[in-house]
CSV table of C-alpha atoms in Angstrom, one decimal:
chain,number,residue,atom,x,y,z
A,103,MET,CA,136.0,194.3,224.8
A,104,THR,CA,134.7,197.7,227.0
A,105,ALA,CA,137.1,200.6,227.2
A,106,PRO,CA,137.9,200.0,230.6
A,107,LYS,CA,138.2,196.5,230.1
A,108,GLN,CA,141.0,196.8,227.1
A,109,ASP,CA,143.1,199.6,229.3
A,110,ARG,CA,142.8,197.1,232.5
A,111,SER,CA,144.1,194.5,229.8
A,112,ARG,CA,146.6,196.5,228.2
A,113,ALA,CA,148.5,198.0,232.0
A,114,THR,CA,147.8,194.0,233.2
A,115,ARG,CA,150.3,194.1,229.7
A,116,ARG,CA,152.8,197.0,230.9
A,117,ARG,CA,153.1,195.0,234.6
A,118,LEU,CA,153.8,191.8,233.3
A,119,LEU,CA,156.4,192.9,230.2
A,120,GLU,CA,158.1,195.6,232.6
A,121,THR,CA,158.0,192.3,235.6
A,122,ALA,CA,159.8,189.9,233.3
A,123,ILE,CA,162.9,192.7,232.9
A,124,ARG,CA,163.4,193.2,236.3
A,125,CYS,CA,163.6,189.7,237.2
A,126,LEU,CA,166.2,189.4,234.0
A,127,ALA,CA,168.1,192.1,235.2
A,128,THR,CA,167.8,190.8,239.1
A,129,HIS,CA,167.5,187.4,239.0
A,130,GLY,CA,169.4,186.8,235.4
A,131,TRP,CA,168.2,184.4,232.9
A,132,GLU,CA,167.9,180.3,235.1
A,133,ALA,CA,165.4,181.9,237.6
A,134,SER,CA,163.3,183.7,235.2
A,135,THR,CA,160.6,181.5,234.6
A,136,VAL,CA,157.4,182.1,233.7
A,137,GLY,CA,156.0,181.2,237.3
A,138,LEU,CA,158.6,183.4,239.7
A,139,ILE,CA,157.7,186.4,236.7
A,140,ALA,CA,153.8,185.5,237.0
A,141,THR,CA,153.8,185.5,241.0
A,142,GLU,CA,156.3,189.2,241.3
A,143,ALA,CA,153.7,190.7,238.4
A,144,GLY,CA,150.7,189.5,241.1
A,145,LEU,CA,149.2,187.0,238.5
A,146,SER,CA,148.5,183.3,237.3
A,147,ARG,CA,150.9,181.7,235.4
A,148,GLY,CA,147.7,180.8,233.8
A,149,ALA,CA,147.3,184.8,233.1
A,150,VAL,CA,150.9,185.2,231.6
A,151,GLN,CA,150.5,182.4,229.3
A,152,HIS,CA,147.4,183.4,228.0
A,153,HIS,CA,149.2,185.9,226.4
A,154,PHE,CA,152.5,185.2,225.4
A,155,PRO,CA,152.5,181.1,224.9
A,156,THR,CA,156.2,181.0,225.9
A,157,ARG,CA,158.9,182.6,227.6
A,158,GLU,CA,160.8,183.2,224.6
A,159,ALA,CA,157.8,184.8,223.8
A,160,LEU,CA,157.4,186.6,227.1
A,161,ILE,CA,161.1,187.9,227.1
A,162,ILE,CA,161.4,189.1,223.6
A,163,ALA,CA,157.6,191.0,224.1
A,164,ALA,CA,159.7,192.8,226.8
A,165,LEU,CA,162.3,193.5,225.4
A,166,GLU,CA,160.0,195.2,222.4
A,167,HIS,CA,158.4,196.7,224.9
A,168,MET,CA,161.9,198.5,226.9
A,169,PHE,CA,163.6,199.5,224.0
A,170,ALA,CA,160.8,201.5,222.4
A,171,ASP,CA,160.6,203.1,226.1
A,172,ARG,CA,164.3,204.0,225.6
A,173,ALA,CA,164.0,205.3,222.1
A,174,ALA,CA,160.7,207.2,223.6
A,175,LEU,CA,163.0,208.5,226.5
A,176,LEU,CA,165.4,209.7,224.0
A,177,ASP,CA,162.8,211.2,221.7
A,178,ALA,CA,161.8,213.5,224.5
A,179,LEU,CA,165.5,214.5,225.3
A,180,PRO,CA,164.6,218.3,225.2
A,181,ASP,CA,167.0,219.5,221.8
A,182,PRO,CA,170.3,220.5,224.1
A,183,SER,CA,170.8,224.6,223.7
A,184,GLY,CA,174.0,226.1,225.1
A,185,THR,CA,177.5,226.0,224.4
A,186,ASP,CA,178.5,223.3,222.3
A,187,PRO,CA,180.5,221.1,224.8
A,188,ASP,CA,177.8,221.3,227.3
A,189,ARG,CA,175.1,220.8,224.9
A,190,ILE,CA,177.5,217.2,223.5
A,191,HIS,CA,177.7,216.8,227.3
A,192,THR,CA,173.4,216.1,227.6
A,193,VAL,CA,173.8,214.3,224.3
A,194,VAL,CA,176.3,211.7,225.5
A,195,ALA,CA,175.1,211.0,228.8
A,196,GLY,CA,171.4,211.2,227.0
A,197,LEU,CA,172.9,207.9,225.3
A,198,VAL,CA,174.8,206.6,227.5
A,199,GLU,CA,171.2,206.0,229.8
A,200,ALA,CA,169.4,205.0,227.4
A,201,ILE,CA,171.5,202.3,226.3
A,202,GLY,CA,173.0,201.5,230.0
A,203,GLY,CA,170.6,200.6,233.7
A,204,GLU,CA,168.5,198.3,233.9
A,205,LEU,CA,167.7,197.3,230.3
A,206,PHE,CA,171.2,196.7,229.2
A,207,ARG,CA,171.2,194.1,232.1
A,208,ALA,CA,168.3,192.6,231.4
A,209,ALA,CA,169.3,191.8,227.9
A,210,LEU,CA,172.6,191.1,228.6
A,211,GLN,CA,171.1,187.9,229.9
A,212,VAL,CA,169.6,187.5,226.6
A,213,TRP,CA,172.1,187.4,224.8
A,214,THR,CA,174.4,185.4,226.8
A,215,VAL,CA,171.9,182.7,226.2
A,216,ALA,CA,171.6,184.1,222.8
A,217,ALA,CA,175.1,183.4,221.6
A,218,ALA,CA,175.0,179.4,222.4
A,219,ASP,CA,171.1,179.2,221.4
A,220,PRO,CA,170.3,179.7,217.7
A,221,ASP,CA,167.0,179.5,217.9
A,222,LEU,CA,166.8,182.3,220.4
A,223,ARG,CA,169.5,184.2,218.5
A,224,SER,CA,168.0,184.4,215.0
A,225,ALA,CA,165.1,186.1,217.1
A,226,VAL,CA,167.6,188.6,219.4
A,227,VAL,CA,170.0,189.7,216.6
A,228,PRO,CA,166.2,192.1,214.2
A,229,LEU,CA,165.2,193.1,217.4
A,230,GLU,CA,169.2,194.2,218.5
A,231,ARG,CA,169.1,195.5,215.0
A,232,HIS,CA,166.6,198.0,214.9
A,233,PHE,CA,166.8,199.0,218.3
A,234,ALA,CA,171.0,200.0,217.5
A,235,ARG,CA,169.2,201.5,213.7
A,236,GLU,CA,166.7,203.7,216.2
A,237,VAL,CA,168.9,204.9,219.1
A,238,HIS,CA,171.9,205.6,215.7
A,239,ARG,CA,169.1,208.0,213.9
A,240,ARG,CA,168.2,209.7,217.1
A,241,ALA,CA,171.9,210.1,218.2
A,242,VAL,CA,172.7,211.9,214.5
A,243,ARG,CA,169.5,214.0,214.9
A,244,LEU,CA,170.7,215.3,218.5
A,245,LEU,CA,174.1,215.5,217.8
A,246,ARG,CA,173.2,217.5,214.8
A,247,VAL,CA,176.0,215.8,212.2
A,248,ASP,CA,176.3,214.7,208.5
A,249,ASP,CA,175.6,210.6,208.9
A,250,THR,CA,176.6,210.4,205.5
A,251,ASP,CA,180.3,211.4,206.2
A,252,PRO,CA,181.9,208.2,206.9
A,253,HIS,CA,184.2,210.1,209.4
A,254,MET,CA,181.3,211.4,211.5
A,255,ARG,CA,179.3,207.6,211.1
A,256,GLY,CA,182.4,206.4,212.6
A,257,LEU,CA,182.8,209.2,215.6
A,258,ILE,CA,178.8,208.2,216.0
A,259,GLN,CA,178.9,204.7,216.2
A,260,ALA,CA,182.2,204.6,218.7
A,261,THR,CA,179.9,206.8,221.1
A,262,LEU,CA,177.5,204.1,220.8
A,263,ASP,CA,179.5,201.5,221.6
A,264,LEU,CA,181.3,203.1,223.9
A,265,ALA,CA,177.8,203.4,226.1
A,266,ARG,CA,177.7,199.2,225.6
A,267,GLY,CA,181.0,198.8,226.7
A,268,LEU,CA,180.3,201.7,230.3
A,269,ALA,CA,176.6,199.4,230.2
A,270,LEU,CA,178.8,196.5,230.6
A,271,ALA,CA,181.4,198.0,233.0
A,272,ASP,CA,178.9,199.0,235.5
A,273,ILE,CA,177.1,194.9,235.9
A,274,LEU,CA,179.6,193.4,238.7
A,275,THR,CA,180.2,196.3,240.5
A,276,ASP,CA,178.6,199.9,241.2
A,277,ASP,CA,180.8,202.1,237.8
A,278,SER,CA,178.7,205.2,238.1
A,279,ARG,CA,181.7,207.9,238.9
A,280,ARG,CA,184.9,206.1,236.5
A,281,ARG,CA,181.6,206.6,233.8
A,282,ALA,CA,180.9,210.7,234.8
A,283,HIS,CA,184.7,210.9,234.1
A,284,VAL,CA,184.6,209.2,230.3
A,285,VAL,CA,181.6,210.1,229.8
A,286,ARG,CA,183.0,214.0,230.4
A,287,THR,CA,186.3,212.9,228.6
A,288,TRP,CA,184.5,211.7,225.7
A,289,SER,CA,182.0,214.3,225.5
A,290,THR,CA,184.7,217.3,225.3
A,291,HIS,CA,186.6,215.0,222.5
A,292,LEU,CA,183.3,214.8,220.4
A,293,ALA,CA,182.4,218.4,221.0
A,294,LEU,CA,186.4,219.6,219.1
A,295,ALA,CA,186.0,216.8,216.2
A,296,LEU,CA,182.2,217.5,215.1
A,297,PRO,CA,181.7,220.5,212.3
A,298,LYS,CA,180.5,223.8,214.0
A,299,PRO,CA,177.2,225.4,213.4
B,6,MET,CA,208.4,163.9,240.6
B,7,THR,CA,210.0,164.5,237.5
B,8,ALA,CA,211.4,167.0,234.6
B,9,PRO,CA,208.8,165.6,231.9
B,10,LYS,CA,206.6,164.6,234.0
B,11,GLN,CA,206.0,167.8,235.5
B,12,ASP,CA,205.8,169.0,232.1
B,13,ARG,CA,203.0,166.8,231.3
B,14,SER,CA,201.2,168.2,234.2
B,15,ARG,CA,202.1,171.7,232.8
B,16,ALA,CA,200.8,170.7,229.2
B,17,THR,CA,197.5,168.9,230.9
B,18,ARG,CA,196.1,171.7,232.8
B,19,ARG,CA,197.0,174.3,230.0
B,20,ARG,CA,195.0,172.2,227.4
B,21,LEU,CA,192.4,172.1,230.4
B,22,LEU,CA,191.9,175.5,231.0
B,23,GLU,CA,192.6,176.4,227.4
B,24,THR,CA,189.6,173.6,226.0
B,25,ALA,CA,187.3,175.5,229.4
B,26,ILE,CA,187.6,178.4,227.3
B,27,ARG,CA,186.5,177.4,224.3
B,28,CYS,CA,183.2,175.4,225.7
B,29,LEU,CA,182.4,178.7,227.6
B,30,ALA,CA,182.9,180.7,224.2
B,31,THR,CA,180.9,178.4,222.2
B,32,HIS,CA,178.0,176.1,224.5
B,33,GLY,CA,177.7,178.5,227.0
B,34,TRP,CA,177.6,178.5,231.0
B,35,GLU,CA,175.4,176.3,231.2
B,36,ALA,CA,176.3,173.1,229.3
B,37,SER,CA,179.7,173.9,230.4
B,38,THR,CA,179.9,171.4,233.2
B,39,VAL,CA,182.7,169.8,234.5
B,40,GLY,CA,181.9,166.4,232.5
B,41,LEU,CA,181.8,168.4,228.6
B,42,ILE,CA,184.9,170.4,229.2
B,43,ALA,CA,186.3,167.3,230.5
B,44,THR,CA,185.4,165.4,227.3
B,45,GLU,CA,186.1,167.8,224.9
B,46,ALA,CA,189.7,168.3,227.0
B,47,GLY,CA,190.5,164.1,226.8
B,48,LEU,CA,190.3,163.7,230.1
B,49,SER,CA,188.5,162.0,232.8
B,50,ARG,CA,186.2,164.0,234.3
B,51,GLY,CA,188.4,162.2,238.5
B,52,ALA,CA,191.3,163.5,235.9
B,53,VAL,CA,190.0,167.7,236.3
B,54,GLN,CA,188.6,167.1,239.7
B,55,HIS,CA,192.1,165.9,240.8
B,56,HIS,CA,193.3,169.9,239.7
B,57,PHE,CA,190.1,171.7,240.1
B,58,PRO,CA,187.4,170.9,243.1
B,59,THR,CA,184.7,172.3,241.6
B,60,ARG,CA,183.8,174.4,238.1
B,61,GLU,CA,183.6,177.0,239.4
B,62,ALA,CA,187.7,177.3,240.5
B,63,LEU,CA,188.0,175.5,237.6
B,64,ILE,CA,186.2,178.3,235.9
B,65,ILE,CA,188.3,181.0,237.8
B,66,ALA,CA,191.2,179.2,236.5
B,67,ALA,CA,191.0,179.2,233.9
B,68,LEU,CA,190.0,183.2,232.9
B,69,GLU,CA,193.0,184.0,234.6
B,70,HIS,CA,195.1,181.6,232.8
B,71,MET,CA,193.4,183.7,229.6
B,72,PHE,CA,194.1,187.2,230.8
B,73,ALA,CA,197.7,187.0,231.5
B,74,ASP,CA,198.1,185.2,228.1
B,75,ARG,CA,196.2,188.1,226.8
B,76,ALA,CA,198.5,190.5,229.5
B,77,ALA,CA,201.4,188.5,227.4
B,78,LEU,CA,199.5,189.4,223.7
B,79,LEU,CA,200.0,193.1,224.6
B,80,ASP,CA,204.2,193.1,226.2
B,81,ALA,CA,204.7,191.3,223.1
B,82,LEU,CA,203.4,194.2,221.1
B,83,PRO,CA,206.6,196.0,219.0
B,84,ASP,CA,207.1,198.8,220.4
B,85,PRO,CA,205.0,200.5,216.8
B,86,SER,CA,207.6,202.9,214.8
B,87,GLY,CA,206.2,204.7,211.5
B,88,THR,CA,204.0,208.1,211.4
B,89,ASP,CA,201.8,208.8,214.7
B,90,PRO,CA,198.0,208.1,213.9
B,91,ASP,CA,199.4,204.6,212.8
B,92,ARG,CA,201.2,203.7,215.4
B,93,ILE,CA,198.1,204.4,217.8
B,94,HIS,CA,195.9,202.6,215.8
B,95,THR,CA,198.9,199.2,215.6
B,96,VAL,CA,197.8,200.2,219.1
B,97,VAL,CA,194.3,200.4,219.4
B,98,ALA,CA,193.4,197.8,217.1
B,99,GLY,CA,195.6,195.3,218.9
B,100,LEU,CA,194.0,196.6,222.6
B,101,VAL,CA,190.8,195.8,221.0
B,102,GLU,CA,191.9,192.6,219.8
B,103,ALA,CA,193.4,191.5,223.0
B,104,ILE,CA,189.9,192.2,225.0
B,105,GLY,CA,187.3,190.7,222.7
B,106,GLY,CA,187.4,187.4,220.4
B,107,GLU,CA,187.4,184.1,222.5
B,108,LEU,CA,188.1,185.1,225.6
B,109,PHE,CA,185.7,188.2,225.6
B,110,ARG,CA,182.5,184.8,225.2
B,111,ALA,CA,183.5,183.0,227.8
B,112,ALA,CA,183.9,185.2,230.1
B,113,LEU,CA,180.3,186.7,229.1
B,114,GLN,CA,179.1,184.2,229.8
B,115,VAL,CA,180.8,184.0,233.2
B,116,TRP,CA,180.1,187.9,234.5
B,117,THR,CA,176.1,187.2,232.9
B,118,VAL,CA,175.5,184.4,235.6
B,119,ALA,CA,178.1,186.3,238.6
B,120,ALA,CA,175.6,189.1,238.0
B,121,ALA,CA,172.8,187.0,239.7
B,122,ASP,CA,175.3,185.2,241.6
B,123,PRO,CA,177.4,186.8,244.8
B,124,ASP,CA,178.9,184.1,245.5
B,125,LEU,CA,180.2,184.5,241.6
B,126,ARG,CA,180.5,187.5,242.3
B,127,SER,CA,183.1,187.8,244.7
B,128,ALA,CA,185.3,185.6,243.3
B,129,VAL,CA,184.7,187.5,239.7
B,130,VAL,CA,185.2,191.1,240.1
B,131,PRO,CA,189.2,190.7,241.4
B,132,LEU,CA,190.0,188.7,238.5
B,133,GLU,CA,188.4,190.8,236.2
B,134,ARG,CA,189.9,194.0,238.2
B,135,HIS,CA,193.4,192.8,237.8
B,136,PHE,CA,192.7,192.2,234.3
B,137,ALA,CA,191.5,196.0,233.4
B,138,ARG,CA,194.7,197.4,235.7
B,139,GLU,CA,197.2,195.1,233.9
B,140,VAL,CA,195.1,196.5,230.8
B,141,HIS,CA,195.0,199.6,231.2
B,142,ARG,CA,199.0,199.7,232.4
B,143,ARG,CA,199.6,198.4,228.4
B,144,ALA,CA,198.1,200.9,227.1
B,145,VAL,CA,199.4,204.0,228.8
B,146,ARG,CA,203.2,202.3,227.9
B,147,LEU,CA,201.6,201.1,224.6
B,148,LEU,CA,199.9,205.7,224.2
B,149,ARG,CA,203.4,206.7,226.1
B,150,VAL,CA,200.8,209.2,228.1
B,151,ASP,CA,200.8,210.8,231.3
B,152,ASP,CA,198.3,208.8,233.3
B,153,THR,CA,198.4,211.4,236.1
B,154,ASP,CA,196.3,213.7,233.9
B,155,PRO,CA,193.0,213.2,234.3
B,156,HIS,CA,192.2,214.1,230.9
B,157,MET,CA,194.8,212.1,228.9
B,158,ARG,CA,193.2,208.7,231.5
B,159,GLY,CA,190.2,209.5,231.0
B,160,LEU,CA,190.6,208.8,227.2
B,161,ILE,CA,192.7,205.8,228.2
B,162,GLN,CA,189.2,204.7,229.4
B,163,ALA,CA,187.4,205.6,227.2
B,164,THR,CA,189.7,203.2,224.9
B,165,LEU,CA,189.1,200.6,226.6
B,166,ASP,CA,185.2,201.5,227.1
B,167,LEU,CA,184.7,201.8,224.0
B,168,ALA,CA,187.1,198.2,223.1
B,169,ARG,CA,184.6,196.5,225.1
B,170,GLY,CA,181.4,197.7,223.5
B,171,LEU,CA,183.1,196.4,220.5
B,172,ALA,CA,183.8,193.2,221.6
B,173,LEU,CA,179.8,193.3,222.6
B,174,ALA,CA,178.7,193.7,219.7
B,175,ASP,CA,179.7,191.1,217.6
B,176,ILE,CA,178.4,188.7,220.4
B,177,LEU,CA,175.8,187.2,218.1
B,178,THR,CA,176.9,188.8,214.8
B,179,ASP,CA,180.1,188.8,212.7
B,180,ASP,CA,180.4,192.4,213.1
B,181,SER,CA,184.3,192.8,211.7
B,182,ARG,CA,183.7,195.1,209.1
B,183,ARG,CA,182.2,197.6,210.9
B,184,ARG,CA,184.3,197.5,214.1
B,185,ALA,CA,187.6,197.9,211.3
B,186,HIS,CA,185.6,201.0,210.1
B,187,VAL,CA,185.5,202.1,214.1
B,188,VAL,CA,188.2,201.0,215.4
B,189,ARG,CA,189.9,203.3,212.6
B,190,THR,CA,188.0,206.3,213.3
B,191,TRP,CA,189.0,206.0,216.4
B,192,SER,CA,192.7,206.0,216.1
B,193,THR,CA,192.6,209.1,213.7
B,194,HIS,CA,190.7,210.9,216.4
B,195,LEU,CA,193.2,209.5,219.7
B,196,ALA,CA,196.1,210.4,217.4
B,197,LEU,CA,194.8,213.9,217.2
B,198,ALA,CA,194.8,214.4,221.0
B,199,LEU,CA,197.8,212.4,222.0
B,200,PRO,CA,200.5,215.0,223.2
B,201,LYS,CA,203.3,215.4,220.0
B,202,PRO,CA,206.7,213.1,221.1
């Protein structure tokens, strides 16, 4: 395969995966068939099935792709400087953003179906665990805490659980104003609890 | 209608609503048809449709019933005494329990479908708001905080968002050990933040 062809193929794959996430987030699990995703991505059903033999394979690949994207987003977060509470607020807001939004909406569709479908669950659990670990690792680095201290570890986990709770609260209505206040309050508290540099 | 007949009818209604929640939590939205719920409750489909003309009406009533049950559970929580951090821990653990578990699993199925279904969403949002307000009110009372203080209000909301995040983390795998640690860590921290009596 020549290089331009490879590039085209990679770009097509990316468009397909991002379309799958958008379809799941907007139309839900039931409606997000291979046919709908193909149409929305401007591809034939055959072209999609050439990349991914089943809907499950396509959706799992889409989640994997988006999880990697979000982890990269956290890596690109400028190691924030400035006064302590502001630095913590920037990091917590970044974590809340990385966990929430369209990716969360799409993932929630998959988790909810997986909750009652053992096959799908066994495909989703390792993926979800991997993403949770990757986000945790980045939170530890960005917040500059000692992860071997059980109390600090608990606070980081609580921060990520809070982020998931906030993402969930945004599913049915726009919760952005309330969320901003909760993130600010939490950050102020976390700043007090974290060891001073 | 004679009193025993009324009692029987009330007991049947309760059994039906609790079965609907169990079906949703165990089998998911798609599988939880009126037919399945009727069978599992030991009723005929006609008897169910006599109480509730549509599946949506049955499921909304089931959520309403369970939300009221959980609020009652919080009201029954003995106003805990003892040293401060232990009291806060009892309350936070009670809130996490009231928000999570089977009710959360069932509600998640409904929220997820409602996210892509405007009709269902408009039925679910007021119900969900009412429950959130009721739980918040009880949290304020149990934690004995001044809810007009925006910072305190933010901390209570963060605690409830954390509880939802923890409930979500339990959907695909048993997360009880990690959850106990997070609840303990957050309670210790919240106890420090709350005003001393």
